[in-house]
Tab-separated table of C-alpha atoms in Angstrom:
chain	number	residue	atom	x	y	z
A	1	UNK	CA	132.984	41.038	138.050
A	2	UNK	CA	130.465	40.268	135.210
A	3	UNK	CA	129.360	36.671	136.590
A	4	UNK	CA	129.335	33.959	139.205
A	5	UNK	CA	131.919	32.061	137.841
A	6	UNK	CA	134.467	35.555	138.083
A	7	UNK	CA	132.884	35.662	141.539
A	8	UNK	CA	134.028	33.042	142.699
A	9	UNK	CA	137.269	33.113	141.597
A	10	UNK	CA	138.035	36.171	142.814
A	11	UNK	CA	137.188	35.183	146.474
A	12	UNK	CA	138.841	32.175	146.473
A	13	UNK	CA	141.911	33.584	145.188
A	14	UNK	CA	141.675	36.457	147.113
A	15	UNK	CA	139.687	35.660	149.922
A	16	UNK	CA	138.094	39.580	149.627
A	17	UNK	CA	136.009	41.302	148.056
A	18	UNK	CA	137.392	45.118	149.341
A	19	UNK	CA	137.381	47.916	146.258
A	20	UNK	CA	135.965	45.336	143.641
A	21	UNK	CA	133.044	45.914	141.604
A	22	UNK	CA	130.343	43.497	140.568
A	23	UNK	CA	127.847	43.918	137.828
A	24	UNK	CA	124.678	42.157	137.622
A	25	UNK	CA	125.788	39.036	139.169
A	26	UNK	CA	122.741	37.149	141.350
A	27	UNK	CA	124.151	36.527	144.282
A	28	UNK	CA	121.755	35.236	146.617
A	29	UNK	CA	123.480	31.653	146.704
A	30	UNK	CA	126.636	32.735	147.713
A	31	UNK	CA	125.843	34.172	151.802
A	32	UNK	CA	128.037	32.599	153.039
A	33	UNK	CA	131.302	34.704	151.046
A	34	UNK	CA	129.257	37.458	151.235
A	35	UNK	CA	129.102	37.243	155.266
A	36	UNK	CA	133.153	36.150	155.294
A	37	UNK	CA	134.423	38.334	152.932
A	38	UNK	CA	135.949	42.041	153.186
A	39	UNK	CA	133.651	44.185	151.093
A	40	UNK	CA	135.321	47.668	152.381
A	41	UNK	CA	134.753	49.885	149.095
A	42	UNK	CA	133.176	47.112	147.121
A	43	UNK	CA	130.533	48.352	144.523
A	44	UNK	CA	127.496	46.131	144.174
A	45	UNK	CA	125.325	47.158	141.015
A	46	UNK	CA	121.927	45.338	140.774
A	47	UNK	CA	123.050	42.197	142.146
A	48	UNK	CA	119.874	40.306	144.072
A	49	UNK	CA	121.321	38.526	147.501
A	50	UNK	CA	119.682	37.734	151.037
A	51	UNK	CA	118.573	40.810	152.702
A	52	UNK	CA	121.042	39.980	155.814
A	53	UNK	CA	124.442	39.386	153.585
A	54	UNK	CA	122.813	42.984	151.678
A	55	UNK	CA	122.917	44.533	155.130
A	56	UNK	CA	126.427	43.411	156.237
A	57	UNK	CA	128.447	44.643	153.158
A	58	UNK	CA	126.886	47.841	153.418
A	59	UNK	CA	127.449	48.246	157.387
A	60	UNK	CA	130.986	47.101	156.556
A	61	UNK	CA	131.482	49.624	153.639
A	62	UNK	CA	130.424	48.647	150.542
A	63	UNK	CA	128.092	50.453	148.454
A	64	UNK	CA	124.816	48.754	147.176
A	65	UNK	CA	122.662	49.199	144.231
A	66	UNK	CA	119.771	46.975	144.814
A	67	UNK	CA	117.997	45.435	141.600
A	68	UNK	CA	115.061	47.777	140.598
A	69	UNK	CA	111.514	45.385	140.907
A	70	UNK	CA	109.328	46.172	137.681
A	71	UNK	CA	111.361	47.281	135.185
A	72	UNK	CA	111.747	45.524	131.623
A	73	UNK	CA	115.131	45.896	131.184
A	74	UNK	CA	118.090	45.450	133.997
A	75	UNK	CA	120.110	49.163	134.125
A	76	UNK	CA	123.392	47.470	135.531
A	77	UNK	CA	123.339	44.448	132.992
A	78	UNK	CA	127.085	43.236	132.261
A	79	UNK	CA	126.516	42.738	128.800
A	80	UNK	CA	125.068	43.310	125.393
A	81	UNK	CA	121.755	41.686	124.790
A	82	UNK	CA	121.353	38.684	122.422
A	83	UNK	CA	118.830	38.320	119.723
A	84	UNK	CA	116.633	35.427	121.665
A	85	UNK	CA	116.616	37.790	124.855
A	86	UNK	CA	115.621	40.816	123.015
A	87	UNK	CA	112.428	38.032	121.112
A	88	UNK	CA	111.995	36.265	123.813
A	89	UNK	CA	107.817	35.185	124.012
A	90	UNK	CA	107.667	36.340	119.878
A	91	UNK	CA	105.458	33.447	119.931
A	92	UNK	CA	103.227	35.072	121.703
A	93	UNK	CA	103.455	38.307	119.413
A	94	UNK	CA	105.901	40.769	119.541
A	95	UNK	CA	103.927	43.108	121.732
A	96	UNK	CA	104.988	40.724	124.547
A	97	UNK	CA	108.842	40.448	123.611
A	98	UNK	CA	111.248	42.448	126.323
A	99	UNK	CA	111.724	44.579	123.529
A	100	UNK	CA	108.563	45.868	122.831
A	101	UNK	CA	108.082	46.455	126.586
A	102	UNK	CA	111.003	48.363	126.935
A	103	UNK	CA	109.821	50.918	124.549
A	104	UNK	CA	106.675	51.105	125.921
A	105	UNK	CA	108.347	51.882	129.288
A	106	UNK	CA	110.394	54.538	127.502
A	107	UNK	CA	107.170	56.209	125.968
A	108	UNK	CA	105.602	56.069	129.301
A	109	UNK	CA	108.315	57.191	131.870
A	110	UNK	CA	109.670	59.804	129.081
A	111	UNK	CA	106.362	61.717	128.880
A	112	UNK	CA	105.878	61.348	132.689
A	113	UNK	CA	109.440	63.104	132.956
A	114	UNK	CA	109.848	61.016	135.803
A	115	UNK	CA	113.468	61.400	136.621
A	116	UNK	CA	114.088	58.481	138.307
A	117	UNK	CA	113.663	56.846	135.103
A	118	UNK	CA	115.844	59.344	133.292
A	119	UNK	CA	118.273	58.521	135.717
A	120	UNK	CA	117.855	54.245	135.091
A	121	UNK	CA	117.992	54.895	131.347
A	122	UNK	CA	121.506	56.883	131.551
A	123	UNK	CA	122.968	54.034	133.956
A	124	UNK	CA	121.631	51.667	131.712
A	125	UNK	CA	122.763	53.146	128.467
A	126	UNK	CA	126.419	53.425	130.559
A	127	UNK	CA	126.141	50.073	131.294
A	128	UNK	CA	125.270	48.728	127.538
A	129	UNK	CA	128.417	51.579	126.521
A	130	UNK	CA	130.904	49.442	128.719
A	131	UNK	CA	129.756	46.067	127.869
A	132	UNK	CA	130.454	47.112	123.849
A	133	UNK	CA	133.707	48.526	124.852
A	134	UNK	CA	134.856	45.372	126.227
A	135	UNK	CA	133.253	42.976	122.978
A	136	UNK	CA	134.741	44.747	120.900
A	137	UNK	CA	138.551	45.250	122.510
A	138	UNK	CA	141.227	44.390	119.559
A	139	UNK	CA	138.742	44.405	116.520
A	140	UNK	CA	138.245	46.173	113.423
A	141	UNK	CA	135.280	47.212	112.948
A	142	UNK	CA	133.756	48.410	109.945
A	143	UNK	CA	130.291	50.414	110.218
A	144	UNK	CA	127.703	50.093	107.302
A	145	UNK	CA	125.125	52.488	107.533
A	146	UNK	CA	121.978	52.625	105.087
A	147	UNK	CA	117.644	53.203	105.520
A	148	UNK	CA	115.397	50.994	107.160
A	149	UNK	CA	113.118	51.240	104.107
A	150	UNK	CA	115.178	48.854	102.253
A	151	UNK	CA	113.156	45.611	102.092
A	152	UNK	CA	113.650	42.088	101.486
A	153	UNK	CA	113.414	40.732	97.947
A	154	UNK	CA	115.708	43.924	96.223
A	155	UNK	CA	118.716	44.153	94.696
A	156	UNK	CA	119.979	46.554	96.848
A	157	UNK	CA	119.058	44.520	99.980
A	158	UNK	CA	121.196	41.325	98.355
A	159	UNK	CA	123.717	43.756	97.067
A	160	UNK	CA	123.956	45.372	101.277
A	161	UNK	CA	123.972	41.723	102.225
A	162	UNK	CA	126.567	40.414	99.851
A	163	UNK	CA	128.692	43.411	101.128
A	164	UNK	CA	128.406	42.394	104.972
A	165	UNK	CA	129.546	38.555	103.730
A	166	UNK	CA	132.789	40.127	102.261
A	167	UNK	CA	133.801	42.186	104.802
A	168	UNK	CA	133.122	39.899	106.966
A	169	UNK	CA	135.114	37.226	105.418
A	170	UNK	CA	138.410	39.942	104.992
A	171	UNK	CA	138.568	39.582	109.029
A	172	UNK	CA	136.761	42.371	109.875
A	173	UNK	CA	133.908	42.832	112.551
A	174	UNK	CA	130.630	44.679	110.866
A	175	UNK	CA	128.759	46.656	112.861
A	176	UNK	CA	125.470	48.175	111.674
A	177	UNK	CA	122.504	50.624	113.958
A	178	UNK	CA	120.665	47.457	114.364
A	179	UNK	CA	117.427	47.877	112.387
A	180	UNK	CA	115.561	46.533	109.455
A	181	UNK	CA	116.338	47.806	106.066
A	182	UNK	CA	120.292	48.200	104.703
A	183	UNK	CA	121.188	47.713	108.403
A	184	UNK	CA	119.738	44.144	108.489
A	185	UNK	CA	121.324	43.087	105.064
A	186	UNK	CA	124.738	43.861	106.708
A	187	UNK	CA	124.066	41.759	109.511
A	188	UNK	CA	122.732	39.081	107.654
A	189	UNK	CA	125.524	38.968	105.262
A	190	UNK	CA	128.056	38.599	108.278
A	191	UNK	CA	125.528	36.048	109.653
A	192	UNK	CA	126.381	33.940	106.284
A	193	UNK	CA	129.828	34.298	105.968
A	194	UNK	CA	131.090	31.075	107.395
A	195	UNK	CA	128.923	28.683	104.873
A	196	UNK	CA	128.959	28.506	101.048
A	197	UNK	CA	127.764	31.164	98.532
A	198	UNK	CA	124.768	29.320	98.215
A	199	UNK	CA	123.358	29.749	101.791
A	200	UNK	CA	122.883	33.687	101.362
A	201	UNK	CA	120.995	32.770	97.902
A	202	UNK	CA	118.575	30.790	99.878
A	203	UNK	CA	118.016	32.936	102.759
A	204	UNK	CA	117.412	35.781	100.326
A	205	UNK	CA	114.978	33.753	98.756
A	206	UNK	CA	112.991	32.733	101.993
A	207	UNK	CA	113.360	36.670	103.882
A	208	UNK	CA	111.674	37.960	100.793
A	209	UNK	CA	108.311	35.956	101.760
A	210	UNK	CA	108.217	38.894	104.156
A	211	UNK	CA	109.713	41.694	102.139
A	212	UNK	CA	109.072	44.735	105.289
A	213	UNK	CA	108.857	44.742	109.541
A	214	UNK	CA	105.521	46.569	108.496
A	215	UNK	CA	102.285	45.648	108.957
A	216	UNK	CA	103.719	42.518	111.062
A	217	UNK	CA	107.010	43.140	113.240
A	218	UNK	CA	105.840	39.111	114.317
A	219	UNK	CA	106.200	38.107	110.913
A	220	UNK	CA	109.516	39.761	110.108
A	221	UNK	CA	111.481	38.198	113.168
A	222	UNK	CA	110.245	35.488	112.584
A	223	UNK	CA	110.965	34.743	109.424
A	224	UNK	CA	115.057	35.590	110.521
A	225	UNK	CA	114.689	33.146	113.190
A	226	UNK	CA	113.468	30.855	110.557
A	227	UNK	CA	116.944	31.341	108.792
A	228	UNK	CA	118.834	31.058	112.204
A	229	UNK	CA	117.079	27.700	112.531
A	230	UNK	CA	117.752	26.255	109.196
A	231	UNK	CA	121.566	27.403	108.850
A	232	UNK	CA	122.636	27.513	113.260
A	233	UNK	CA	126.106	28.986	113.823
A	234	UNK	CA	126.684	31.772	111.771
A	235	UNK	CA	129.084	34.407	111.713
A	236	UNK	CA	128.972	37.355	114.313
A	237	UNK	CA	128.306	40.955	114.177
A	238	UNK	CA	127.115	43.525	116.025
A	239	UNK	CA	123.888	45.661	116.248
A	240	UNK	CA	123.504	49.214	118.120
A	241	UNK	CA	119.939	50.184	117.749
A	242	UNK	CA	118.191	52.596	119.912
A	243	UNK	CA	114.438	52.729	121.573
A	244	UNK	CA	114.001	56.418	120.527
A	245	UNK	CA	112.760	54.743	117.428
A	246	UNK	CA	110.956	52.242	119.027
A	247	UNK	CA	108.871	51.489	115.410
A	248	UNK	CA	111.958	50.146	114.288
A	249	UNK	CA	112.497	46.587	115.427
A	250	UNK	CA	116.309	45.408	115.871
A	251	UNK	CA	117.511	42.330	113.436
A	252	UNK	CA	117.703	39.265	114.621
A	253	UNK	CA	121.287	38.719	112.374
A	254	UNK	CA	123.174	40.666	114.962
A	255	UNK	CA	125.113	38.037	117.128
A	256	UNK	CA	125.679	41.159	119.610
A	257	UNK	CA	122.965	43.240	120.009
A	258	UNK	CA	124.308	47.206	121.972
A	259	UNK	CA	120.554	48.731	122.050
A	260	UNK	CA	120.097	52.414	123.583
A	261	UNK	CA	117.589	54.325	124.643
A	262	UNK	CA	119.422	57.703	123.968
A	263	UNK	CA	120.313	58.033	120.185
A	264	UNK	CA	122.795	60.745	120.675
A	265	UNK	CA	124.898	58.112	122.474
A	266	UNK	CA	124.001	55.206	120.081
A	267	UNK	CA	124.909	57.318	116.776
A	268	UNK	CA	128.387	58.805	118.211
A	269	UNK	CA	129.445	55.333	119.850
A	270	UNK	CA	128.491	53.479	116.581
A	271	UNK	CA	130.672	55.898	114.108
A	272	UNK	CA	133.782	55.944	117.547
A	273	UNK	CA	134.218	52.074	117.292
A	274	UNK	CA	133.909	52.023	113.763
A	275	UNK	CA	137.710	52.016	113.485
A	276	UNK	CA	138.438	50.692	110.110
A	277	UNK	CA	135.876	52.808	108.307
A	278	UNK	CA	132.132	53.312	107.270
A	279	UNK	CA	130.529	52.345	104.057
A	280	UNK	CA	127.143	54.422	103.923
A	281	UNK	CA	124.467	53.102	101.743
A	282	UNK	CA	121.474	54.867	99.987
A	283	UNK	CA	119.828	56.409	103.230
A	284	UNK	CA	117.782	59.617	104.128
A	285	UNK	CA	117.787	62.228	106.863
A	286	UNK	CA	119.149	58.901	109.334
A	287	UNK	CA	122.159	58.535	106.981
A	288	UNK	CA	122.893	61.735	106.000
A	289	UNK	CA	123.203	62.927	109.457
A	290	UNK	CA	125.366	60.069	109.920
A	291	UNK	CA	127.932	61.044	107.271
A	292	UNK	CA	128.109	64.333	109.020
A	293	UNK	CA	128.756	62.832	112.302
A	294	UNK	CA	131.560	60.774	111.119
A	295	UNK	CA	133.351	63.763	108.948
A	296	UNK	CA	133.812	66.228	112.235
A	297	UNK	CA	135.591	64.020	113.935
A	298	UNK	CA	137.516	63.277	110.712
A	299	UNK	CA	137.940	66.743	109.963
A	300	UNK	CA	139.200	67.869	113.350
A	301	UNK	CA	140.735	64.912	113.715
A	302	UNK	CA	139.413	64.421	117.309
A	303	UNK	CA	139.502	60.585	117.726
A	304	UNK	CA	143.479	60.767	115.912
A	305	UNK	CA	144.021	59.834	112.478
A	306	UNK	CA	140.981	60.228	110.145
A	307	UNK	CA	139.363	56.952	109.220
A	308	UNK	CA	137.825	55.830	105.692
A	309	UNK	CA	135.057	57.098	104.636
A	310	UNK	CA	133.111	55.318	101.118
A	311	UNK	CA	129.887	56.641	100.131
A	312	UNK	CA	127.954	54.038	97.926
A	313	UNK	CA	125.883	55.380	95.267
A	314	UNK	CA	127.211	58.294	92.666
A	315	UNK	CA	123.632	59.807	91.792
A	316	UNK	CA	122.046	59.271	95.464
A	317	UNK	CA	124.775	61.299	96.984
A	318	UNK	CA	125.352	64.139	94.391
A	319	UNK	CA	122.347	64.505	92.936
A	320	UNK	CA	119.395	62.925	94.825
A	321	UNK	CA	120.686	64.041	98.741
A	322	UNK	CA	123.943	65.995	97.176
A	323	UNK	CA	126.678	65.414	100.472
A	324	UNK	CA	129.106	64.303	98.127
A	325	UNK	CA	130.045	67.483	97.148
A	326	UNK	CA	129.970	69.172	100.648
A	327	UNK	CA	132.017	66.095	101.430
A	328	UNK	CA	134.637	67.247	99.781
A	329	UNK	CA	134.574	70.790	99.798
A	330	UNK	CA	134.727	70.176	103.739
A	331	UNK	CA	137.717	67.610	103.248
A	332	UNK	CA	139.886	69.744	100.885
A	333	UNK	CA	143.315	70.451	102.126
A	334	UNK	CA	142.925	68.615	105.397
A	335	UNK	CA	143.787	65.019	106.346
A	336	UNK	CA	140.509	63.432	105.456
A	337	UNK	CA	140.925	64.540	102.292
A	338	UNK	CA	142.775	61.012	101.017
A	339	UNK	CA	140.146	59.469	103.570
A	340	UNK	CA	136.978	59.667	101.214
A	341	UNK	CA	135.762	57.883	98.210
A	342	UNK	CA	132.706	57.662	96.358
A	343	UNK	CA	131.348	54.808	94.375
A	344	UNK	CA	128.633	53.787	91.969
A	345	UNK	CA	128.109	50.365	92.875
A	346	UNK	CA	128.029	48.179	95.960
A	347	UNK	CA	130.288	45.909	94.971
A	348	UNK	CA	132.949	48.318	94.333
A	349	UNK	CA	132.580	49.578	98.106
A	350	UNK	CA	135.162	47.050	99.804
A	351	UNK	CA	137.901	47.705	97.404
A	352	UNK	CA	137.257	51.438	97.943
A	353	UNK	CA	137.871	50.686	101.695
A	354	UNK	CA	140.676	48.803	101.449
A	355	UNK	CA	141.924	51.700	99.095
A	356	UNK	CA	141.588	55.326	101.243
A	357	UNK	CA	142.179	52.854	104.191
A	358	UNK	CA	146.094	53.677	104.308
């Protein structure tokens, strides 16, 4: 149980609350089912209630997980975080935003090697894990990797952009790692796909007054509330950004926003529920460890059938970071092998989907 509302049905349905499990649910208005109720085996993970119902469920066999006091993020949250709870007190600069203290936490607690925090930042990364799992049940999902270092105001971040919009529009759920860059042109072109062609023209136009997240992350988010505000109700997506590089804000274009604090489990679960494929972008060592990531699965065919693969960019990836060719020498023979495509342009990339996509 995920919320109050669940909550409640569940007891008065059931009139129990024996071998169930709730999740971040605030429960100190509801003593009174809490004091009625069976709770034999019942899990209760960060849920705040009065200290007497707290002590009943446990003497009656249930197993608590009281809130932890202090911390800027909740470890046994239900689900993925929004944009406006990630910004939340921008206007006060972004220093002060949830997610700016949450990395400062990580810095801190990580070079304390306090292992209670170790320990909060695995449930909590479990927690975020589940919460994706469950928003993203029944979709295809296309990943669209690229740099951060892509700014505002290029043709490559329109040309990233206009690519989100299409896929997007073809029924299919983009999912990016959450950042600035190629990452938050993806976003933002799912963000625009409901309206006309023109809205994306004119958001362009106003994001390029603040081309980069450096020297002001303030400024940046800002400026993609600003388009939030001025076109309300766009099209979802999802983010999965990590802490572990904290200097890299999230987008605010992401609807659904999966952020980690361990990048090992944000980079394997991003490229797992990417299930109809990955377009990767012009990137560096972020990327190209990416492509990697996704081909051993392909290649041993680990997660089943081997799933497209379009690398955007002929010169980048044979000549400039040459994985093209490794690419294919890896894919010969096997599977994969139909899986992969290469292209020049962006615009050729969804085509090239649709086409090793079986």
């Amino acid at each position: 149980m995920e919320s109050l509302a669940e909550f409640d049905r569940v007891v008065s349905a059931h009139g129990t609350l024996a071998h169930h499990r709730v999740q971040a649910v605030d429960l100190t208005a509801r003593t009174d089912a809490l004091l009625a109720a069976d709770p034999t085996g019942a899990v209760f993970l960060g849920c705040p209630m009065d200290p007497g119902a707290a002590a009943r469920v446990r003497a009656a066999g249930a197993l608590v997980f009281p809130p932890i006091p202090g911390l800027p993020v909740d470890p046994y949250r239900g689900h993925v975080y929004s944009p406006g709870e990630l910004y939340a007190s921008l206007d006060e600069g972004y220093e002060a935003t949830p997610d700016a203290l949450a990395y400062d936490w990580f810095q801190q607690t990580r070079t304390d090697g306090d292992v209670f925090a170790s320990m909060l930042r695995a449930i909590h990364d479990d927690a975020v894990s589940d919460a994706l799992d469950e928003l993203v049940a029944g979709a295809r999902v296309v990943g669209v990797m690229g740099g951060h270092a892509m700014a505002r105001g290029t043709l490559e971040y329109a040309g990233a952009a206009r690519l989100g919009r299409e896929l997007a529009r073809a029924g299919l759920t983009v999912a990016t790692g959450g950042g600035p860059g190629a990452m938050e042109a993806a976003n933002l072109g799912a963000y625009a796909a409901p309206f006309d062609d023109g809205m994306l023209d004119d958001a362009l136009t106003l994001l390029a007054k603040v081309a980069s997240f450096t020297p002001s992350i303030a400024d940046w988010a800002r400026s993609a509330f600003e388009v939030r505000e001025r076109w309300p109700g766009g099209g979802g997506s999802v983010g999965i950004p990590t802490w572990f590089y904290g200097h890299e804000p999230p987008n605010a274009f992401a609807a659904h926003i999966a952020k980690y604090f361990a990048n090992a489990t944000r980079e394997d679960g991003l490229l797992a529920r990417s299930n109809a494929g990955v377009v990767f972008l012009p990137g560096a060592a972020g990327t190209l460890q990416e492509i990697f990531d996704n081909a051993t699965p392909n290649y041993y065919e680990s997660r089943g059938e081997p799933t497209p693969m379009v690398l955007v960019d002929r010169e980048h990836w044979t000549r400039t970071l040459p994985a093209w060719p490794l690419l294919t020498s890896l894919a010969k023979g096997r599977a994969m092998e139909s899986r992969i495509a290469l292209v020049d342009r962006i615009e050729e990339a969804p085509e090239a989907l649709k086409r090793v996509g079986g």
